[in-house]
mmCIF file of C-alpha atoms and ligand atoms in Angstrom:
data_model
loop_
_atom_site.group_PDB
_atom_site.id
_atom_site.type_symbol
_atom_site.label_atom_id
_atom_site.label_comp_id
_atom_site.label_asym_id
_atom_site.label_seq_id
_atom_site.Cartn_x
_atom_site.Cartn_y
_atom_site.Cartn_z
ATOM 1 C CA MET A 28 12.742 -29.868 26.427
ATOM 2 C CA LYS A 29 16.076 -27.994 26.232
ATOM 3 C CA HIS A 30 15.024 -24.578 27.550
ATOM 4 C CA LEU A 31 12.035 -22.862 29.127
ATOM 5 C CA LEU A 32 11.688 -19.722 27.024
ATOM 6 C CA LYS A 33 7.909 -19.618 26.595
ATOM 7 C CA LEU A 34 5.048 -22.067 27.071
ATOM 8 C CA LEU A 35 4.260 -21.931 23.357
ATOM 9 C CA ASP A 36 7.365 -24.128 22.907
ATOM 10 C CA LEU A 37 6.133 -26.891 25.248
ATOM 11 C CA SER A 38 3.738 -29.742 24.520
ATOM 12 C CA SER A 39 0.874 -30.513 26.925
ATOM 13 C CA GLU A 40 2.776 -33.648 27.964
ATOM 14 C CA GLU A 41 5.857 -31.579 28.850
ATOM 15 C CA ILE A 42 3.753 -29.174 30.926
ATOM 16 C CA PHE A 43 2.134 -32.042 32.850
ATOM 17 C CA LYS A 44 5.539 -33.687 33.345
ATOM 18 C CA ILE A 45 6.794 -30.497 35.017
ATOM 19 C CA LEU A 46 3.667 -30.281 37.187
ATOM 20 C CA ASP A 47 3.902 -33.935 38.266
ATOM 21 C CA LEU A 48 7.561 -33.569 39.230
ATOM 22 C CA ALA A 49 6.795 -30.291 41.035
ATOM 23 C CA ASP A 50 4.146 -32.104 43.131
ATOM 24 C CA LYS A 51 6.654 -34.861 43.940
ATOM 25 C CA LEU A 52 9.397 -32.408 44.946
ATOM 26 C CA LYS A 53 6.930 -30.474 47.108
ATOM 27 C CA TYR A 54 5.853 -33.697 48.836
ATOM 28 C CA GLU A 55 9.471 -34.711 49.412
ATOM 29 C CA ARG A 56 10.397 -31.292 50.785
ATOM 30 C CA LYS A 57 7.397 -31.301 53.174
ATOM 31 C CA HIS A 58 8.325 -34.789 54.388
ATOM 32 C CA GLY A 59 12.026 -34.070 54.904
ATOM 33 C CA ILE A 60 13.108 -36.298 52.022
ATOM 34 C CA ALA A 61 16.322 -34.876 50.564
ATOM 35 C CA HIS A 62 16.506 -34.603 46.801
ATOM 36 C CA LYS A 63 19.941 -33.309 45.885
ATOM 37 C CA ARG A 64 19.411 -34.087 42.234
ATOM 38 C CA LEU A 65 21.575 -31.203 40.995
ATOM 39 C CA GLU A 66 24.602 -31.711 43.239
ATOM 40 C CA GLY A 67 27.425 -29.388 42.156
ATOM 41 C CA LYS A 68 25.452 -27.699 39.364
ATOM 42 C CA ILE A 69 25.692 -23.915 39.077
ATOM 43 C CA MET A 70 22.804 -21.737 37.909
ATOM 44 C CA GLY A 71 23.521 -18.173 36.810
ATOM 45 C CA LEU A 72 20.630 -15.898 37.761
ATOM 46 C CA ILE A 73 20.637 -12.750 35.625
ATOM 47 C CA PHE A 74 18.336 -9.895 36.632
ATOM 48 C CA GLU A 75 17.612 -6.685 34.783
ATOM 49 C CA LYS A 76 14.368 -6.007 36.656
ATOM 50 C CA SER A 77 13.305 -6.105 40.288
ATOM 51 C CA SER A 78 12.273 -9.375 41.890
ATOM 52 C CA THR A 79 11.326 -10.813 45.253
ATOM 53 C CA ARG A 80 9.830 -14.200 44.425
ATOM 54 C CA THR A 81 11.792 -15.196 41.342
ATOM 55 C CA ARG A 82 15.199 -14.425 42.812
ATOM 56 C CA THR A 83 14.501 -16.017 46.191
ATOM 57 C CA SER A 84 12.775 -19.114 44.873
ATOM 58 C CA PHE A 85 15.464 -19.835 42.269
ATOM 59 C CA GLU A 86 18.305 -19.328 44.758
ATOM 60 C CA THR A 87 16.582 -21.435 47.407
ATOM 61 C CA GLY A 88 15.539 -24.051 44.870
ATOM 62 C CA ILE A 89 18.979 -24.704 43.454
ATOM 63 C CA PHE A 90 20.463 -24.891 46.969
ATOM 64 C CA GLN A 91 17.824 -27.433 48.013
ATOM 65 C CA LEU A 92 18.740 -29.489 44.960
ATOM 66 C CA GLY A 93 22.404 -29.511 45.997
ATOM 67 C CA GLY A 94 23.615 -26.888 43.534
ATOM 68 C CA HIS A 95 24.715 -23.274 43.687
ATOM 69 C CA ALA A 96 23.339 -19.951 42.475
ATOM 70 C CA LEU A 97 25.360 -17.142 40.999
ATOM 71 C CA SER A 98 23.470 -13.866 41.027
ATOM 72 C CA LEU A 99 24.362 -11.523 38.167
ATOM 73 C CA ASN A 100 23.099 -7.993 37.660
ATOM 74 C CA VAL A 101 22.873 -7.419 33.955
ATOM 75 C CA SER A 102 23.905 -3.773 34.232
ATOM 76 C CA ASP A 103 27.257 -4.926 35.657
ATOM 77 C CA MET A 104 27.840 -7.256 32.712
ATOM 78 C CA GLN A 105 29.578 -6.369 29.451
ATOM 79 C CA ILE A 106 26.431 -7.235 27.517
ATOM 80 C CA ARG A 107 25.026 -3.809 28.449
ATOM 81 C CA ARG A 108 28.258 -2.200 27.211
ATOM 82 C CA GLY A 109 27.758 -3.765 23.818
ATOM 83 C CA GLU A 110 29.197 -7.273 24.073
ATOM 84 C CA PRO A 111 27.083 -9.348 21.685
ATOM 85 C CA VAL A 112 24.543 -11.722 23.221
ATOM 86 C CA GLU A 113 25.981 -14.592 21.148
ATOM 87 C CA ASP A 114 29.419 -14.085 22.764
ATOM 88 C CA THR A 115 27.906 -13.725 26.237
ATOM 89 C CA ALA A 116 26.031 -16.990 25.685
ATOM 90 C CA ARG A 117 29.148 -18.861 24.570
ATOM 91 C CA VAL A 118 31.232 -17.556 27.481
ATOM 92 C CA LEU A 119 28.645 -18.332 30.163
ATOM 93 C CA SER A 120 28.247 -21.832 28.718
ATOM 94 C CA ARG A 121 31.903 -22.501 29.589
ATOM 95 C CA TYR A 122 31.417 -21.660 33.291
ATOM 96 C CA ILE A 123 27.950 -22.564 34.468
ATOM 97 C CA ASP A 124 25.307 -25.250 33.935
ATOM 98 C CA GLY A 125 22.167 -23.185 33.382
ATOM 99 C CA ILE A 126 20.878 -19.629 33.098
ATOM 100 C CA MET A 127 17.743 -18.038 34.490
ATOM 101 C CA ILE A 128 17.231 -14.570 33.080
ATOM 102 C CA ARG A 129 14.729 -11.777 33.769
ATOM 103 C CA THR A 130 14.863 -9.019 31.193
ATOM 104 C CA SER A 131 12.537 -7.132 28.824
ATOM 105 C CA SER A 132 13.409 -8.646 25.504
ATOM 106 C CA GLN A 133 12.131 -12.099 24.549
ATOM 107 C CA SER A 134 14.392 -12.108 21.499
ATOM 108 C CA GLU A 135 17.449 -11.580 23.704
ATOM 109 C CA ILE A 136 16.723 -14.677 25.773
ATOM 110 C CA GLU A 137 15.939 -16.677 22.620
ATOM 111 C CA ALA A 138 19.392 -15.621 21.325
ATOM 112 C CA LEU A 139 21.081 -16.659 24.594
ATOM 113 C CA ALA A 140 19.513 -20.084 24.151
ATOM 114 C CA GLU A 141 20.422 -20.311 20.481
ATOM 115 C CA PHE A 142 24.084 -19.394 20.827
ATOM 116 C CA GLY A 143 24.875 -20.986 24.195
ATOM 117 C CA SER A 144 25.069 -24.682 24.951
ATOM 118 C CA ILE A 145 23.330 -24.676 28.359
ATOM 119 C CA PRO A 146 19.615 -24.495 29.283
ATOM 120 C CA VAL A 147 18.031 -21.028 29.519
ATOM 121 C CA ILE A 148 14.991 -20.363 31.701
ATOM 122 C CA ASN A 149 12.798 -17.296 31.225
ATOM 123 C CA GLY A 150 12.322 -15.618 34.620
ATOM 124 C CA LEU A 151 10.057 -12.990 32.988
ATOM 125 C CA THR A 152 10.204 -10.975 29.821
ATOM 126 C CA ASP A 153 7.737 -8.426 28.496
ATOM 127 C CA PHE A 154 6.244 -11.269 26.452
ATOM 128 C CA ALA A 155 6.042 -14.182 28.885
ATOM 129 C CA HIS A 156 6.277 -15.352 32.479
ATOM 130 C CA PRO A 157 6.297 -19.151 32.140
ATOM 131 C CA CYS A 158 7.691 -19.971 35.599
ATOM 132 C CA GLN A 159 4.894 -18.042 37.274
ATOM 133 C CA VAL A 160 2.233 -19.689 35.182
ATOM 134 C CA LEU A 161 3.569 -23.193 35.887
ATOM 135 C CA ALA A 162 3.176 -22.358 39.587
ATOM 136 C CA ASP A 163 -0.350 -21.105 38.890
ATOM 137 C CA LEU A 164 -1.289 -24.354 37.131
ATOM 138 C CA MET A 165 0.205 -26.354 39.993
ATOM 139 C CA THR A 166 -1.842 -24.400 42.533
ATOM 140 C CA ILE A 167 -5.076 -24.648 40.571
ATOM 141 C CA ARG A 168 -4.614 -28.415 40.277
ATOM 142 C CA GLU A 169 -3.907 -28.682 44.022
ATOM 143 C CA TYR A 170 -7.161 -26.928 44.879
ATOM 144 C CA LYS A 171 -9.399 -28.278 42.118
ATOM 145 C CA GLY A 172 -7.881 -31.728 41.601
ATOM 146 C CA ARG A 173 -7.675 -31.271 37.822
ATOM 147 C CA LEU A 174 -7.172 -28.694 35.084
ATOM 148 C CA GLU A 175 -9.072 -30.164 32.176
ATOM 149 C CA GLY A 176 -12.531 -28.692 31.714
ATOM 150 C CA LEU A 177 -12.078 -25.856 34.218
ATOM 151 C CA ASN A 178 -13.028 -22.304 33.281
ATOM 152 C CA MET A 179 -10.081 -19.922 33.642
ATOM 153 C CA CYS A 180 -10.766 -16.199 33.600
ATOM 154 C CA TYR A 181 -8.131 -13.449 33.355
ATOM 155 C CA ILE A 182 -9.055 -9.818 33.964
ATOM 156 C CA GLY A 183 -6.712 -6.950 33.105
ATOM 157 C CA ASP A 184 -3.759 -6.079 30.941
ATOM 158 C CA GLY A 185 -2.897 -8.324 27.983
ATOM 159 C CA ASN A 186 0.660 -8.608 29.288
ATOM 160 C CA ASN A 187 3.277 -11.315 29.921
ATOM 161 C CA MET A 188 0.975 -13.017 32.449
ATOM 162 C CA ALA A 189 -2.018 -12.959 30.106
ATOM 163 C CA ASN A 190 0.068 -14.311 27.217
ATOM 164 C CA SER A 191 1.408 -17.198 29.297
ATOM 165 C CA LEU A 192 -1.887 -18.014 31.028
ATOM 166 C CA ILE A 193 -3.776 -18.239 27.749
ATOM 167 C CA VAL A 194 -1.268 -20.681 26.268
ATOM 168 C CA ALA A 195 -1.002 -22.733 29.476
ATOM 169 C CA GLY A 196 -4.751 -22.839 30.054
ATOM 170 C CA LEU A 197 -5.553 -24.009 26.539
ATOM 171 C CA LYS A 198 -2.711 -26.545 26.422
ATOM 172 C CA THR A 199 -3.914 -28.142 29.669
ATOM 173 C CA GLY A 200 -7.542 -28.410 28.579
ATOM 174 C CA MET A 201 -9.094 -25.379 30.247
ATOM 175 C CA ASN A 202 -11.575 -22.951 28.737
ATOM 176 C CA VAL A 203 -9.932 -19.538 28.827
ATOM 177 C CA ARG A 204 -11.793 -16.234 28.942
ATOM 178 C CA VAL A 205 -9.919 -12.965 28.970
ATOM 179 C CA ALA A 206 -11.216 -9.435 29.534
ATOM 180 C CA CYS A 207 -8.894 -6.560 28.569
ATOM 181 C CA PRO A 208 -9.590 -2.935 27.670
ATOM 182 C CA LYS A 209 -9.414 -2.100 23.977
ATOM 183 C CA GLY A 210 -5.806 -1.416 23.041
ATOM 184 C CA PHE A 211 -4.431 -3.646 25.823
ATOM 185 C CA GLU A 212 -4.978 -7.051 24.215
ATOM 186 C CA PRO A 213 -2.586 -10.027 24.492
ATOM 187 C CA ALA A 214 0.178 -10.478 21.915
ATOM 188 C CA GLN A 215 -0.838 -11.198 18.330
ATOM 189 C CA THR A 216 1.156 -14.473 18.238
ATOM 190 C CA VAL A 217 -0.805 -15.711 21.240
ATOM 191 C CA LEU A 218 -4.124 -14.700 19.668
ATOM 192 C CA GLU A 219 -3.089 -16.587 16.510
ATOM 193 C CA PHE A 220 -2.314 -19.650 18.669
ATOM 194 C CA THR A 221 -5.803 -19.547 20.238
ATOM 195 C CA LYS A 222 -7.501 -19.941 16.850
ATOM 196 C CA GLN A 223 -7.004 -23.718 16.841
ATOM 197 C CA TYR A 224 -9.012 -23.906 20.102
ATOM 198 C CA GLY A 225 -12.214 -22.352 18.697
ATOM 199 C CA GLU A 226 -14.775 -21.538 21.382
ATOM 200 C CA LYS A 227 -12.488 -22.695 24.178
ATOM 201 C CA PHE A 228 -10.967 -19.203 24.027
ATOM 202 C CA THR A 229 -12.836 -15.914 24.333
ATOM 203 C CA LEU A 230 -11.477 -12.379 24.342
ATOM 204 C CA THR A 231 -13.839 -9.635 25.472
ATOM 205 C CA THR A 232 -13.783 -6.119 26.893
ATOM 206 C CA GLU A 233 -16.468 -7.119 29.466
ATOM 207 C CA PRO A 234 -15.057 -8.533 32.744
ATOM 208 C CA LYS A 235 -18.485 -9.866 33.779
ATOM 209 C CA ASP A 236 -18.755 -11.958 30.627
ATOM 210 C CA ALA A 237 -15.275 -13.368 31.224
ATOM 211 C CA ALA A 238 -16.001 -14.145 34.881
ATOM 212 C CA LYS A 239 -19.267 -15.992 34.235
ATOM 213 C CA ASN A 240 -19.012 -19.571 35.613
ATOM 214 C CA ALA A 241 -15.295 -19.148 36.258
ATOM 215 C CA ASP A 242 -13.505 -21.737 38.414
ATOM 216 C CA VAL A 243 -10.427 -19.554 38.753
ATOM 217 C CA VAL A 244 -10.029 -15.806 38.267
ATOM 218 C CA LEU A 245 -6.563 -14.358 37.742
ATOM 219 C CA THR A 246 -5.352 -10.806 37.431
ATOM 220 C CA ASP A 247 -2.147 -8.774 37.348
ATOM 221 C CA VAL A 248 -1.037 -5.155 37.685
ATOM 222 C CA TRP A 249 -2.284 -2.528 35.211
ATOM 223 C CA ALA A 250 1.245 -1.230 34.591
ATOM 224 C CA SER A 251 4.054 -3.793 34.452
ATOM 225 C CA MET A 252 7.730 -3.207 35.163
ATOM 226 C CA GLY A 253 9.070 -0.876 32.506
ATOM 227 C CA GLN A 254 5.652 0.724 31.889
ATOM 228 C CA GLU A 255 5.800 3.135 34.806
ATOM 229 C CA HIS A 256 5.733 6.115 32.410
ATOM 230 C CA GLU A 257 2.361 4.892 31.026
ATOM 231 C CA ARG A 258 0.812 4.592 34.455
ATOM 232 C CA GLU A 259 -1.649 7.507 34.289
ATOM 233 C CA GLN A 260 -2.931 6.553 30.863
ATOM 234 C CA ARG A 261 -3.283 2.947 31.996
ATOM 235 C CA VAL A 262 -5.153 3.856 35.190
ATOM 236 C CA ARG A 263 -7.636 5.794 33.040
ATOM 237 C CA ALA A 264 -8.136 2.771 30.760
ATOM 238 C CA PHE A 265 -8.570 0.165 33.544
ATOM 239 C CA GLU A 266 -10.094 2.048 36.502
ATOM 240 C CA GLY A 267 -13.672 1.304 37.534
ATOM 241 C CA LYS A 268 -14.001 -1.791 35.342
ATOM 242 C CA TYR A 269 -10.996 -4.143 35.259
ATOM 243 C CA GLN A 270 -10.894 -5.080 38.923
ATOM 244 C CA VAL A 271 -11.376 -8.409 40.712
ATOM 245 C CA ASN A 272 -13.915 -7.544 43.408
ATOM 246 C CA ASP A 273 -16.836 -9.235 45.191
ATOM 247 C CA GLU A 274 -19.325 -8.101 42.587
ATOM 248 C CA LEU A 275 -17.281 -9.567 39.737
ATOM 249 C CA LEU A 276 -16.839 -12.838 41.633
ATOM 250 C CA SER A 277 -20.620 -13.126 42.073
ATOM 251 C CA TYR A 278 -20.697 -14.148 38.379
ATOM 252 C CA ALA A 279 -18.178 -16.946 38.976
ATOM 253 C CA ASN A 280 -18.859 -20.524 40.053
ATOM 254 C CA GLU A 281 -19.233 -21.398 43.724
ATOM 255 C CA GLY A 282 -15.779 -21.962 45.249
ATOM 256 C CA CYS A 283 -14.036 -19.979 42.522
ATOM 257 C CA MET A 284 -10.321 -19.511 43.245
ATOM 258 C CA VAL A 285 -8.437 -16.229 42.877
ATOM 259 C CA GLN A 286 -4.795 -16.113 41.832
ATOM 260 C CA HIS A 287 -2.399 -13.176 41.629
ATOM 261 C CA CYS A 288 1.259 -13.505 40.607
ATOM 262 C CA LEU A 289 2.210 -10.650 42.984
ATOM 263 C CA PRO A 290 3.148 -7.961 43.710
ATOM 264 C CA ALA A 291 -0.475 -6.763 43.940
ATOM 265 C CA HIS A 292 -1.716 -3.194 43.763
ATOM 266 C CA LYS A 293 -4.655 -3.546 46.129
ATOM 267 C CA GLY A 294 -7.482 -1.173 45.274
ATOM 268 C CA GLU A 295 -6.478 -1.284 41.604
ATOM 269 C CA GLU A 296 -6.646 -4.675 39.849
ATOM 270 C CA ILE A 297 -7.904 -6.453 43.015
ATOM 271 C CA THR A 298 -9.664 -5.246 46.146
ATOM 272 C CA ALA A 299 -7.963 -5.753 49.513
ATOM 273 C CA CYS A 300 -11.062 -7.655 50.643
ATOM 274 C CA VAL A 301 -10.918 -10.225 47.818
ATOM 275 C CA PHE A 302 -7.156 -10.499 48.229
ATOM 276 C CA GLU A 303 -7.482 -11.366 51.929
ATOM 277 C CA LYS A 304 -10.352 -13.817 51.378
ATOM 278 C CA HIS A 305 -8.190 -15.678 48.878
ATOM 279 C CA SER A 306 -4.818 -15.120 50.527
ATOM 280 C CA ASP A 307 -4.209 -18.835 51.219
ATOM 281 C CA GLU A 308 -4.585 -19.596 47.521
ATOM 282 C CA ILE A 309 -2.422 -16.612 46.551
ATOM 283 C CA PHE A 310 0.418 -17.423 48.945
ATOM 284 C CA ASP A 311 0.292 -21.122 48.023
ATOM 285 C CA GLU A 312 0.711 -19.878 44.458
ATOM 286 C CA ALA A 313 3.766 -17.871 45.527
ATOM 287 C CA GLU A 314 5.191 -20.890 47.378
ATOM 288 C CA ASN A 315 4.666 -23.102 44.350
ATOM 289 C CA ARG A 316 7.113 -20.975 42.372
ATOM 290 C CA LEU A 317 9.792 -22.805 44.356
ATOM 291 C CA HIS A 318 8.533 -26.308 43.614
ATOM 292 C CA ALA A 319 7.647 -25.678 39.961
ATOM 293 C CA GLN A 320 11.023 -24.097 39.201
ATOM 294 C CA LYS A 321 12.880 -26.903 40.961
ATOM 295 C CA ALA A 322 11.066 -29.310 38.653
ATOM 296 C CA VAL A 323 12.078 -27.240 35.618
ATOM 297 C CA MET A 324 15.721 -27.142 36.745
ATOM 298 C CA VAL A 325 15.802 -30.911 37.374
ATOM 299 C CA LEU A 326 14.289 -31.671 33.970
ATOM 300 C CA LEU A 327 16.704 -29.328 32.201
ATOM 301 C CA LEU A 328 19.935 -29.932 34.134
ATOM 302 C CA GLU A 329 19.902 -33.411 35.666
ATOM 303 C CA ASP A 330 22.274 -35.930 34.040
ATOM 304 C CA LYS A 331 23.561 -33.280 31.618
HETATM 305 N N1 CP B 417 5.602 -12.934 40.572
HETATM 306 C C1 CP B 417 6.901 -12.608 40.437
HETATM 307 O O1 CP B 417 7.552 -12.921 39.442
HETATM 308 O O2 CP B 417 7.412 -11.951 41.501
HETATM 309 P P1 CP B 417 8.808 -11.177 41.565
HETATM 310 O O3 CP B 417 8.712 -10.027 40.597
HETATM 311 O O4 CP B 417 8.922 -10.735 42.975
HETATM 312 O O5 CP B 417 9.899 -12.111 41.158
HETATM 313 N N1 NVA B 418 3.208 -8.181 34.607
HETATM 314 C C1 NVA B 418 4.081 -7.963 35.735
HETATM 315 C C2 NVA B 418 4.368 -9.262 36.416
HETATM 316 C C3 NVA B 418 5.250 -9.148 37.623
HETATM 317 C C4 NVA B 418 5.550 -10.461 38.253
HETATM 318 C C5 NVA B 418 5.352 -7.284 35.278
HETATM 319 O O1 NVA B 418 5.863 -7.646 34.208
HETATM 320 O O2 NVA B 418 5.826 -6.374 35.967
#
């Protein structure tokens, strides 16, 4: 593994290796065992979109590993004044040891990885959110003791979260059921990928069908960052049907978990009541961003 650009690039073994190391780093952190495995390494954190969790967990994570974070706002960089991404990649590779980037374009981060000589980590694009989904897998495994054979259900927009969850769920042996309104399906490349999994993947417009016998239900906002101008149209498409609420969860298995990447729009994709009932699981999920990303940074940067 040279980069973390999307989970489609990773084997099941690589995903489980990240999760196992994340568990170990979490244990060590909780027990006061220092693990400065990236002493002196510098991560550049490039943000083009808002962030609470990603920024804080990456900065904290690299510090805990003995390294440093350099926060860069993409609008202050020459890349947004026309400097080619291939030149930006080659320059940054001369100064720092790794890049985490949050931006819209998946192809831009793929180009950074191609032309630079340091690891690139996707901190969210319009296509994928692999760091979040690694934390989700880690949390599900903590609560359920395994991933293989579980029924994962995603309700809502076929967005970056849906794309990454589908790939991650199938690669780790889960059955994945997704309910999206017509016209809001996951990316075509992801749907192509699911074909090799046959009946282990289902796409429907009926949330109740997707939630039946679920062990974990996940959701995300109806309008992602950058889609604010589509908000009204999206509310019309999702409202009254694509919501994680008590009634929907009555179709799920006993002890079904609920996960939300956050930030949540309570009253839209999830009710406040369900959110609070499952808040331990949801905030453990948020915490696990830290541990999962530390594992990714160690695997990509250590001994390099
Ligand atoms: N879930 C997530 O990525 O949160 P932030 O947007 O706050 O980073
Ligand atoms: N789908 C959301 C996830 C935020 C963490 C977005 O892209 O805004």
